[in-house]
PDB file of C-alpha atoms in Angstrom:
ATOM      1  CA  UNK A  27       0.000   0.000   0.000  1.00 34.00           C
ATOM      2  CA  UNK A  28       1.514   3.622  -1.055  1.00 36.00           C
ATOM      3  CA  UNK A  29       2.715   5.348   2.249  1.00 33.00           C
ATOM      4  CA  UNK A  30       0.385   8.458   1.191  1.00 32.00           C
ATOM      5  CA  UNK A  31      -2.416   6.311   1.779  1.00 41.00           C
ATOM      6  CA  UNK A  32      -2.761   6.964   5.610  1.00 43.00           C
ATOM      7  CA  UNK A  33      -3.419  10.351   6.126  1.00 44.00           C
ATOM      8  CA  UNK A  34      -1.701  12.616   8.634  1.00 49.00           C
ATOM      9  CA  UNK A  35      -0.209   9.301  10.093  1.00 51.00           C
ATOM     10  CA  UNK A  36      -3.787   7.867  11.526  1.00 64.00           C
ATOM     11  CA  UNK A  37      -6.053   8.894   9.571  1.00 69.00           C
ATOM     12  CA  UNK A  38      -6.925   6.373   6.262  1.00 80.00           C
ATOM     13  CA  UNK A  39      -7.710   8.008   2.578  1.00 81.00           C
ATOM     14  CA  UNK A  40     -11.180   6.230   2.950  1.00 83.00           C
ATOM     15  CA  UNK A  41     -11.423   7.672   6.495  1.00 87.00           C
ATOM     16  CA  UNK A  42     -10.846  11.178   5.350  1.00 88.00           C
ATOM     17  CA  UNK A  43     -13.330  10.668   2.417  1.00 87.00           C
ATOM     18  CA  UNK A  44     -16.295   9.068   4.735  1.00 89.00           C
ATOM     19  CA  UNK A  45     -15.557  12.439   6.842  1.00 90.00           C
ATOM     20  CA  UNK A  46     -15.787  14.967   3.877  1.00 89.00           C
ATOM     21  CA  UNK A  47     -19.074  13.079   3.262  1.00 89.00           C
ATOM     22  CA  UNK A  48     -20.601  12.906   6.618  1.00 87.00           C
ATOM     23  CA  UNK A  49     -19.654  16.634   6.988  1.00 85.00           C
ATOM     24  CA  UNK A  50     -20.996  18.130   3.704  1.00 85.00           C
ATOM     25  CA  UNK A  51     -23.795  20.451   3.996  1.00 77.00           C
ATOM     26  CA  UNK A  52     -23.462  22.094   1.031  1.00 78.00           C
ATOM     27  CA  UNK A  53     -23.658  19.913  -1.891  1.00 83.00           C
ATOM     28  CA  UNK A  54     -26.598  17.870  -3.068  1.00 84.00           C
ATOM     29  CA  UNK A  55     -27.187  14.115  -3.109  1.00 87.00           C
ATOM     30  CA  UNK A  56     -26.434  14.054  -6.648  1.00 90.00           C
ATOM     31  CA  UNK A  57     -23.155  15.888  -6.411  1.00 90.00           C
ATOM     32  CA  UNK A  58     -22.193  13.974  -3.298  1.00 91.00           C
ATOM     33  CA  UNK A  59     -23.008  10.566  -5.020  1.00 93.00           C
ATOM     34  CA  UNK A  60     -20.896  11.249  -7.591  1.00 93.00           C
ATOM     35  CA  UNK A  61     -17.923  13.056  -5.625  1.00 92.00           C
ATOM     36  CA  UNK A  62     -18.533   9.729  -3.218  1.00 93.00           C
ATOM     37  CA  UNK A  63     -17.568   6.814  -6.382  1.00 94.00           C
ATOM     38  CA  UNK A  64     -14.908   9.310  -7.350  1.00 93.00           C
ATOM     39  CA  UNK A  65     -13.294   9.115  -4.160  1.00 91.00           C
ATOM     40  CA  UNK A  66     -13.623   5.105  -4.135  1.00 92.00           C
ATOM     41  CA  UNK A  67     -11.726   5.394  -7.485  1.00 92.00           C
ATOM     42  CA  UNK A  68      -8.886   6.984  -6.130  1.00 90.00           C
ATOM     43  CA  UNK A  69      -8.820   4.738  -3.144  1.00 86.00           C
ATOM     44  CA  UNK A  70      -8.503   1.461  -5.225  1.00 87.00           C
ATOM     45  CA  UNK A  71      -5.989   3.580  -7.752  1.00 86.00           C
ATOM     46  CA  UNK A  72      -3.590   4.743  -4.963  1.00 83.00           C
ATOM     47  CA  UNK A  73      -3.787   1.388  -2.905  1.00 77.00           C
ATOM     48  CA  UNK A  74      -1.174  -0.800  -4.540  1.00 73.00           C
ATOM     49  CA  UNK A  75      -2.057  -4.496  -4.215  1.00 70.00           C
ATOM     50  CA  UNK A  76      -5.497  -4.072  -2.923  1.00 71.00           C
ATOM     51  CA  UNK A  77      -7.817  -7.098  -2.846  1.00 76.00           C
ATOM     52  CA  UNK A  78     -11.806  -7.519  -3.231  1.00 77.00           C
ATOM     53  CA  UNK A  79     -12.198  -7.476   0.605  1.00 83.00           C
ATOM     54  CA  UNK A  80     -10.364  -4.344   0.991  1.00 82.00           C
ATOM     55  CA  UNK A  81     -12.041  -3.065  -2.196  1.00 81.00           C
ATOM     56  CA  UNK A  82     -15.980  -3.737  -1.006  1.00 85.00           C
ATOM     57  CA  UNK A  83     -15.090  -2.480   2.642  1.00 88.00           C
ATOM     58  CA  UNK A  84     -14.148   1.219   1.515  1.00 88.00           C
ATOM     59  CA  UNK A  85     -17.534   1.243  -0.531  1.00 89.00           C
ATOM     60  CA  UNK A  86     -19.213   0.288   2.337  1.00 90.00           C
ATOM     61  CA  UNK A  87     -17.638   2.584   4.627  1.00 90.00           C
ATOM     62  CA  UNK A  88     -18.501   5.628   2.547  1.00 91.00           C
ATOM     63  CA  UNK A  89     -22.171   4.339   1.875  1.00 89.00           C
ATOM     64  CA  UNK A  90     -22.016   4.466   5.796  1.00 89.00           C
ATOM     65  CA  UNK A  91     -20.725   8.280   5.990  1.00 89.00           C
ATOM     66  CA  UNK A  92     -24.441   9.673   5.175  1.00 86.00           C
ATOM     67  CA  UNK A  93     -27.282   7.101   5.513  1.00 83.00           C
ATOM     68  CA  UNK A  94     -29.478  10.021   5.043  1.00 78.00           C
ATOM     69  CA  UNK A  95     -28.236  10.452   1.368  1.00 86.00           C
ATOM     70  CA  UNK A  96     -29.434   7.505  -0.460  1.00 86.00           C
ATOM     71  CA  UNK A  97     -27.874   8.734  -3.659  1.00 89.00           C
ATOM     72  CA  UNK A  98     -24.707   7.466  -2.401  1.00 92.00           C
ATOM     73  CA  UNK A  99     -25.346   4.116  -1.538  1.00 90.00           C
ATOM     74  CA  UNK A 100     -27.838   3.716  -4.323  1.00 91.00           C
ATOM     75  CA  UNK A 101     -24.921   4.602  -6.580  1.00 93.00           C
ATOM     76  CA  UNK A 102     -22.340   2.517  -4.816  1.00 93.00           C
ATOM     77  CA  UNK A 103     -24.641  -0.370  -4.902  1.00 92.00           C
ATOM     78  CA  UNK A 104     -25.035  -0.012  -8.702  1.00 92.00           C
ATOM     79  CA  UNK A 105     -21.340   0.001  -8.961  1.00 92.00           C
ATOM     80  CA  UNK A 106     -20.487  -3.178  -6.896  1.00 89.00           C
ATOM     81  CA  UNK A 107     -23.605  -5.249  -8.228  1.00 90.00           C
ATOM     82  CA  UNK A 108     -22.679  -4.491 -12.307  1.00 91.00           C
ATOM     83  CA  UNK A 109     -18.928  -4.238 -12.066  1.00 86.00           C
ATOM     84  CA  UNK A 110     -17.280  -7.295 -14.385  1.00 87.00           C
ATOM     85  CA  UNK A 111     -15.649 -10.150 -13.652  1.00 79.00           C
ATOM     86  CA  UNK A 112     -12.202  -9.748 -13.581  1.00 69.00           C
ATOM     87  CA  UNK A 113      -9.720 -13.075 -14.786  1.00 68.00           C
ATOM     88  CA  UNK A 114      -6.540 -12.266 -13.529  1.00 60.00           C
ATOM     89  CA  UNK A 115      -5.501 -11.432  -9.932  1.00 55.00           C
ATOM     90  CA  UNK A 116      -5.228  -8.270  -7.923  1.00 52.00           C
ATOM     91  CA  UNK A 117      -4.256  -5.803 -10.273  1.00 59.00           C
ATOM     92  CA  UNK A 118      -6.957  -7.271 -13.363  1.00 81.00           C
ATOM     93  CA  UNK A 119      -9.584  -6.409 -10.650  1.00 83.00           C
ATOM     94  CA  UNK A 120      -8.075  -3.035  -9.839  1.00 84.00           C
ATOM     95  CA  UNK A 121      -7.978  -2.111 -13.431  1.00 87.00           C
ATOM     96  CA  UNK A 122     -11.292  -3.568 -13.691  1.00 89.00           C
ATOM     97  CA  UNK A 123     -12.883  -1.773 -10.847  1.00 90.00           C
ATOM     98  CA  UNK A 124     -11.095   1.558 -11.724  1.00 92.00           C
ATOM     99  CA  UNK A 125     -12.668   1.135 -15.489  1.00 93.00           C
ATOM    100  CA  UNK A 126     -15.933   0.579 -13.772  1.00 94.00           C
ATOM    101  CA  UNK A 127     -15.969   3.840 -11.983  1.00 94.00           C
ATOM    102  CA  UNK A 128     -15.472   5.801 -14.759  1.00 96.00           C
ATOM    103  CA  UNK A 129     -18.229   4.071 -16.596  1.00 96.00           C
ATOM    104  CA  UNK A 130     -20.483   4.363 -14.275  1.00 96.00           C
ATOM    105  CA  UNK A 131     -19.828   8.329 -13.113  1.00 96.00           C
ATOM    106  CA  UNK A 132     -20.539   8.887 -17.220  1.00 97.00           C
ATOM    107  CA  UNK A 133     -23.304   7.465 -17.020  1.00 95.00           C
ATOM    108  CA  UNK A 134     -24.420   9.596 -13.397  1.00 95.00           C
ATOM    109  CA  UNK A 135     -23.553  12.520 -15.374  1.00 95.00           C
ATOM    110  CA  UNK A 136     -25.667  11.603 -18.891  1.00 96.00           C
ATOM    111  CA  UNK A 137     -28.661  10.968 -16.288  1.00 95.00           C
ATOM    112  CA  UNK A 138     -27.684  14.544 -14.625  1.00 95.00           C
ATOM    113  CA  UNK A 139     -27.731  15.805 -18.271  1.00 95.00           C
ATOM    114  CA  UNK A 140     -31.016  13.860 -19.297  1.00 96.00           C
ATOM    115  CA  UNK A 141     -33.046  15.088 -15.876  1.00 96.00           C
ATOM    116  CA  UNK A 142     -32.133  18.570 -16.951  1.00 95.00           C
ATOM    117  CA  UNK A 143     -33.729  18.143 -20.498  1.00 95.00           C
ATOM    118  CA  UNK A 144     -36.942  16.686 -18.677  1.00 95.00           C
ATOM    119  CA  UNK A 145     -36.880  19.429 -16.209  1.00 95.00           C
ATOM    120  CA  UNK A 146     -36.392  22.350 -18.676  1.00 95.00           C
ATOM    121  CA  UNK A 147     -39.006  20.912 -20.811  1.00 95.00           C
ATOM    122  CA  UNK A 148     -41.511  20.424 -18.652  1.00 95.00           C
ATOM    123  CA  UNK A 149     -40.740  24.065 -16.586  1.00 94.00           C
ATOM    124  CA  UNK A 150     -40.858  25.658 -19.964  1.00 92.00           C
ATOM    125  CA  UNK A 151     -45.121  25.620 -20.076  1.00 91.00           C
ATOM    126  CA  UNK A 152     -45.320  26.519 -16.579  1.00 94.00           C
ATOM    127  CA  UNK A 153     -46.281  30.600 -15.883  1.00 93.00           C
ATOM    128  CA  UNK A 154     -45.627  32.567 -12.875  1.00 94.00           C
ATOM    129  CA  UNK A 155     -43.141  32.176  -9.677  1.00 96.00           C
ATOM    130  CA  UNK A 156     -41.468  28.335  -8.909  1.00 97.00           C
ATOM    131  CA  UNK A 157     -41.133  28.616  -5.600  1.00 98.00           C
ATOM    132  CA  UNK A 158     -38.337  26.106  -3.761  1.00 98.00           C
ATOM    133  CA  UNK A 159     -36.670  24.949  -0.914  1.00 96.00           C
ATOM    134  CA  UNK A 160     -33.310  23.329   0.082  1.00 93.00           C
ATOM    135  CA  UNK A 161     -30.007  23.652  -2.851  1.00 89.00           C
ATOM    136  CA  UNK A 162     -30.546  20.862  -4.799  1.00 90.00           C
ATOM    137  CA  UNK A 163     -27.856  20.989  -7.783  1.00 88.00           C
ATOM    138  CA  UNK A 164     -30.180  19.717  -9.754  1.00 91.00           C
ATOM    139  CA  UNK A 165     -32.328  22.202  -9.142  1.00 94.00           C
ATOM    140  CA  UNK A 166     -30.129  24.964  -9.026  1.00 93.00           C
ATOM    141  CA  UNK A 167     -29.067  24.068 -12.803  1.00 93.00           C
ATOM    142  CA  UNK A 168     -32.474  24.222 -13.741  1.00 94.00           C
ATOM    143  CA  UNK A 169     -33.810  27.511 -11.780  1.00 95.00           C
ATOM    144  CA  UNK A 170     -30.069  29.319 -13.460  1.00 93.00           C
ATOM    145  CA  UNK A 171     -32.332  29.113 -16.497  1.00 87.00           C
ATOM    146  CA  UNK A 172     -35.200  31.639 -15.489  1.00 93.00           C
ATOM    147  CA  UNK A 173     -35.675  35.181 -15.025  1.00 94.00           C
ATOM    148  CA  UNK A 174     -34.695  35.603 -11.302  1.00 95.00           C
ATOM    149  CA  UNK A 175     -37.945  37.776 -10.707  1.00 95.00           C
ATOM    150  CA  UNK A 176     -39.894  34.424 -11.373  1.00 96.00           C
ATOM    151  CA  UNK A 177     -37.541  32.039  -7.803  1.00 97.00           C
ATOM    152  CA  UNK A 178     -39.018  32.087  -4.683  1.00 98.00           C
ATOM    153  CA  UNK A 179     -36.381  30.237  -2.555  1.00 98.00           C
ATOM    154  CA  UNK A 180     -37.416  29.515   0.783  1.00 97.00           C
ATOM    155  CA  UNK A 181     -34.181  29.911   3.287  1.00 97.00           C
ATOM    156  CA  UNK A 182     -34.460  26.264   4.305  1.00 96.00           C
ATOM    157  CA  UNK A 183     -33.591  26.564   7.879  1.00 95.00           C
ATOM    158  CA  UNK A 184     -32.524  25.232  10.445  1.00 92.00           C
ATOM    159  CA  UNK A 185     -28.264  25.771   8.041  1.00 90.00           C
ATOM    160  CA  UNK A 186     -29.908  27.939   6.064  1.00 94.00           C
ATOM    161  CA  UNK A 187     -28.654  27.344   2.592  1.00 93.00           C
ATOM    162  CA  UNK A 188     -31.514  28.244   0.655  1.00 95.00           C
ATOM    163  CA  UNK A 189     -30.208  31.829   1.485  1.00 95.00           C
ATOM    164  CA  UNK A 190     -26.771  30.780  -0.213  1.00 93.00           C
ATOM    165  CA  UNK A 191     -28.662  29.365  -3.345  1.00 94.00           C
ATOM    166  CA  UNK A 192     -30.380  32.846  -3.410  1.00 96.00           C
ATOM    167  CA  UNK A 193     -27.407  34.667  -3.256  1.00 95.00           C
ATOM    168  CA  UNK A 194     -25.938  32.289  -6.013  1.00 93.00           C
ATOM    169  CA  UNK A 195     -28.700  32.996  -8.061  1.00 95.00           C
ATOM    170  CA  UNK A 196     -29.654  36.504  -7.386  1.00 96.00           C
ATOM    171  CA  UNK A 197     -32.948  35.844  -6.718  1.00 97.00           C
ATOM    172  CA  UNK A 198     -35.618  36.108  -3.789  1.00 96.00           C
ATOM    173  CA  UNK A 199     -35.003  34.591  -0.753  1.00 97.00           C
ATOM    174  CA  UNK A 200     -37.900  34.400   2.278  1.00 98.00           C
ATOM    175  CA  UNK A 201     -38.613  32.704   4.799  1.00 98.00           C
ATOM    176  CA  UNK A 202     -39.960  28.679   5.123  1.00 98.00           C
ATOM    177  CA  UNK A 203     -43.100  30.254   6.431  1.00 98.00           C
ATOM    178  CA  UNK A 204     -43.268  32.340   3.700  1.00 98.00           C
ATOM    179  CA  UNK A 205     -42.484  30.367   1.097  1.00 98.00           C
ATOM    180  CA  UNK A 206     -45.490  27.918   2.358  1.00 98.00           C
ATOM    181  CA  UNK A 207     -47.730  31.212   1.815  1.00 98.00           C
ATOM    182  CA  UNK A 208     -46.246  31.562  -1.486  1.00 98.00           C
ATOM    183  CA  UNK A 209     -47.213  28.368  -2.545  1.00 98.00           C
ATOM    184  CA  UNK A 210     -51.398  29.128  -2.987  1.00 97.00           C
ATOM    185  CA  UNK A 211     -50.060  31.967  -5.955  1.00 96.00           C
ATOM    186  CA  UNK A 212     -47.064  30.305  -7.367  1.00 97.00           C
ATOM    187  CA  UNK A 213     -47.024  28.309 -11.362  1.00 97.00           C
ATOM    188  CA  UNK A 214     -45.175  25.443  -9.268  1.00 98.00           C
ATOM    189  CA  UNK A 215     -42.970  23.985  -6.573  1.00 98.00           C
ATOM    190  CA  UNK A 216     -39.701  22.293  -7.784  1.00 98.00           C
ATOM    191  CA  UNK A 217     -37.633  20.595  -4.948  1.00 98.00           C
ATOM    192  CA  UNK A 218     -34.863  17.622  -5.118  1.00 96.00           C
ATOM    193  CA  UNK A 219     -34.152  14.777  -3.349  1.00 95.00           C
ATOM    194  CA  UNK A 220     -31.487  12.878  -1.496  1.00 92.00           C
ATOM    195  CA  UNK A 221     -33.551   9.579  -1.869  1.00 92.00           C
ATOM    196  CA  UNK A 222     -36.595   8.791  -3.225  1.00 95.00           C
ATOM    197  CA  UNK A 223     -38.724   5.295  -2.168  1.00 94.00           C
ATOM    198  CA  UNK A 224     -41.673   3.728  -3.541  1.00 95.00           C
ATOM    199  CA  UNK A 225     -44.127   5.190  -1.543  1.00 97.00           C
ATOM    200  CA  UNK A 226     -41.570   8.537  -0.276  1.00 97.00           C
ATOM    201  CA  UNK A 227     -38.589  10.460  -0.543  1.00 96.00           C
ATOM    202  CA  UNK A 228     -36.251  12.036   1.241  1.00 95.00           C
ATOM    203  CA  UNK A 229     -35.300  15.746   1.683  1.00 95.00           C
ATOM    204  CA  UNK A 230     -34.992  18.549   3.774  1.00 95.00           C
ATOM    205  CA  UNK A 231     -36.843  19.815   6.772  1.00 96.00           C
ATOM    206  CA  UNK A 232     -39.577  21.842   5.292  1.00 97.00           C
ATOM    207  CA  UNK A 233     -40.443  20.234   2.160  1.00 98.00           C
ATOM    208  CA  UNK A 234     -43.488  18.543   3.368  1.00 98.00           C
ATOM    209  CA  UNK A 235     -45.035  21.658   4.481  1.00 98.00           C
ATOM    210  CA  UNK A 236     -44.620  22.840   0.468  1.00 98.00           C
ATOM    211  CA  UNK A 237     -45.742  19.867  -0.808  1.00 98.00           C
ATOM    212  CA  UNK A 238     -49.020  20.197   1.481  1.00 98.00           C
ATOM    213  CA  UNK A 239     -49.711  23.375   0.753  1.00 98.00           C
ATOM    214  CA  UNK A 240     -49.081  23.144  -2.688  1.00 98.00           C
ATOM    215  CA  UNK A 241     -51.741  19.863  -2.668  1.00 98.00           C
ATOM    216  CA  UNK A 242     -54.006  22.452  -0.955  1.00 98.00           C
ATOM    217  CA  UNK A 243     -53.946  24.615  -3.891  1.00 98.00           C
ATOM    218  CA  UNK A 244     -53.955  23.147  -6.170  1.00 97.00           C
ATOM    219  CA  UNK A 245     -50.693  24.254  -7.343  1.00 98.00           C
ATOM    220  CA  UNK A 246     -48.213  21.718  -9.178  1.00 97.00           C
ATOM    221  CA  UNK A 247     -45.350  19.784  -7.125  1.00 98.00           C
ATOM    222  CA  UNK A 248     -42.276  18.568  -8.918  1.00 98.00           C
ATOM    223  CA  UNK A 249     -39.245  16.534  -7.669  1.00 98.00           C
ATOM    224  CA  UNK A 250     -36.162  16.382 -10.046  1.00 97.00           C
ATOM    225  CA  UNK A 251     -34.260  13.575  -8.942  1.00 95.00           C
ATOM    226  CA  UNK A 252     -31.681  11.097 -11.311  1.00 95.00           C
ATOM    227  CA  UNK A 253     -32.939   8.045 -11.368  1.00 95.00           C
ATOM    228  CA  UNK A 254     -29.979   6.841  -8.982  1.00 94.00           C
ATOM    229  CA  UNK A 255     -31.183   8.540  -6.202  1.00 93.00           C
ATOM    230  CA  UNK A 256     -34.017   5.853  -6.783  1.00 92.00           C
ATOM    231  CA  UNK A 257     -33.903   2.984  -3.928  1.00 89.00           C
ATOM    232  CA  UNK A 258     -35.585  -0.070  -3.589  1.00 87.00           C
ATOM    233  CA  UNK A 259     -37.831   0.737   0.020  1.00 92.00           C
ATOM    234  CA  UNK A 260     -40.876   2.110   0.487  1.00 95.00           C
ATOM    235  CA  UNK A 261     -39.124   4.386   3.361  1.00 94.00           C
ATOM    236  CA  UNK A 262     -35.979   5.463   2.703  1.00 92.00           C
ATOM    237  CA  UNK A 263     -34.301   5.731   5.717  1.00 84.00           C
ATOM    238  CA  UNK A 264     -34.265   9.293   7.808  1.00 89.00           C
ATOM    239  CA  UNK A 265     -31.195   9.584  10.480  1.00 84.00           C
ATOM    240  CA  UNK A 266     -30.677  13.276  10.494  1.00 83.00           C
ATOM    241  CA  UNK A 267     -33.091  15.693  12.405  1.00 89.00           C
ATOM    242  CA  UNK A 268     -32.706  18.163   9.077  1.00 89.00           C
ATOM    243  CA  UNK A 269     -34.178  15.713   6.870  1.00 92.00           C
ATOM    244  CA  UNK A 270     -37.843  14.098   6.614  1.00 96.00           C
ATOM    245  CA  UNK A 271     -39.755  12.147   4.365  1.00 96.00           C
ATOM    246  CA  UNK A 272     -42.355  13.420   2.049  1.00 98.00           C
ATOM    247  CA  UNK A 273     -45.407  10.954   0.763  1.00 98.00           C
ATOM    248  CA  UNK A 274     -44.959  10.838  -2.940  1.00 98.00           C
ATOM    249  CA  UNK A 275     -48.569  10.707  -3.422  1.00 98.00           C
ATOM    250  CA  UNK A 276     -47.972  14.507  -3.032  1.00 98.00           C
ATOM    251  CA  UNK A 277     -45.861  14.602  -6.190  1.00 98.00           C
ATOM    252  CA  UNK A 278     -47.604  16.082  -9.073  1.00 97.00           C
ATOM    253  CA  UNK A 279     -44.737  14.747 -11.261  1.00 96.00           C
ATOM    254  CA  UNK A 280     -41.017  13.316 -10.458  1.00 97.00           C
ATOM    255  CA  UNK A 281     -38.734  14.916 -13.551  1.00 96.00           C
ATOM    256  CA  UNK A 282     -36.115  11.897 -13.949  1.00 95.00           C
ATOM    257  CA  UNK A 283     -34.314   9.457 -16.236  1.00 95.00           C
ATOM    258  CA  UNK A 284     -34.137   6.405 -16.414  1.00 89.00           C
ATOM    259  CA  UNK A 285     -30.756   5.279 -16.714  1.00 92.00           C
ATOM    260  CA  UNK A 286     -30.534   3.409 -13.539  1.00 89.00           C
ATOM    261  CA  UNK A 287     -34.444   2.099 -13.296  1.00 72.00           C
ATOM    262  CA  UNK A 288     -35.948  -0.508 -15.440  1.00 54.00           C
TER     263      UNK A 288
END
């Protein structure tokens, strides 16, 4: 194993990368999915002689880091359950596994792509203010696309970083009570996800109050999500106080591809 690969003397390379993870506020499931199978690809390049066992414990450790965040496992999962054979020894299932990751990140990144062509279609008929809540990336690529007079963000507290996806977008940011009020006058409510179950998904304190409200008037409900964010529960699980589930039966429409689903 390369000396560089324990950090600081104690601390392991897949150690340090389960911490980045568990400590991210900022970036979205999608985003941290992705920046999650990256890391596992440098951990299996930079580990000289590395075998399976050693290989399938740091994805497991980082789909630890952040239950909350489905996308990563989900991801992960894909990764370990349609990875090849490899023939040779050790360093044929390195290769193989590094070759892997990089086929499976393009293909996280032609679902980001396709989502975005679903969403922008689909935003495209839809008049007056989208109101929103939480920073999805996903949703922040598709909200760069409108006049900011037409965002709503609501500040998405308690970390507050609808406020920095205001300030990123130059557009209107109140608060989650006011954003709910919003709702009844709004063309539509567009939130993300960090999971999303068969019967609910996953995102951040607040959303279920929008999608209520937005049920109560009538007013239309979309979740972008990639399709790897997709997990095979009813519940997805909920271990952080910021997060809660949200019934999908509130969904007026979940803007997605299908690269990862059947």
């Amino acid at each position: 194993m390369d000396a560089w690969f324990v950090v600081n003397g104690t601390e392991s390379f897949p150690d340090r990368l389960a911490r980045e993870l568990a400590g991210n506020t900022v970036d979205g499931a999608g985003t941290l999915a992705r920046h999650a199978l990256r890391g596992l690809r440098a951990c299996i390049e930079t580990a000289e002689g590395a075998d399976v066992k050693a290989l399938l414990g740091w994805a497991q450790k980082l789909m630890d880091a952040r239950p909350a965040i489905g996308a990563i496992a989900s991801l992960l999962q894909h990764w370990l359950e349609s990875m090849p054979a490899a023939e040779g020894g050790s360093d044929d299932m390195r290769t193989v596994a590094i070759r892997h990751c990089d086929h499976v990140l393009a293909r996280a990144d032609a679902a980001f792509e396709q989502t975005m062509q679903l969403g922008r279609a689909r935003l495209s008929g839809i008049s007056g203010s989208i109101v929103t809540h939480s920073a999805s990336s996903t949703v922040r690529h598709l909200l760069a696309d409108l006049a900011p007079d037409r965002v709503i963000v609501g500040a998405s507290e308690p970390g507050g970083e609808g406020r920095r996806l205001a300030a990123e977008l130059g557009v209107r940011c109140v608060s989650d009570a006011e954003a709910v009020r919003r709702v009844a006058e709004a063309g539509a409510v567009l939130v993300g996800a960090d999971a999303v179950g068969t019967q609910t998904f996953v995102n951040k304190v607040g959303t279920l109050a929008l999608a209520q409200a937005a049920c109560d008037a009538d007013t239309l409900f979309f979740v972008v999500a990639e399709s790897f964010k997709w997990v095979a529960v009813a519940d997805p699980v909920v271990v952080e106080s910021a997060f809660e589930t949200v019934p999908n039966a509130l969904v007026g429409q979940f803007l997605s591809d299908g690269l990862f689903r059947s």
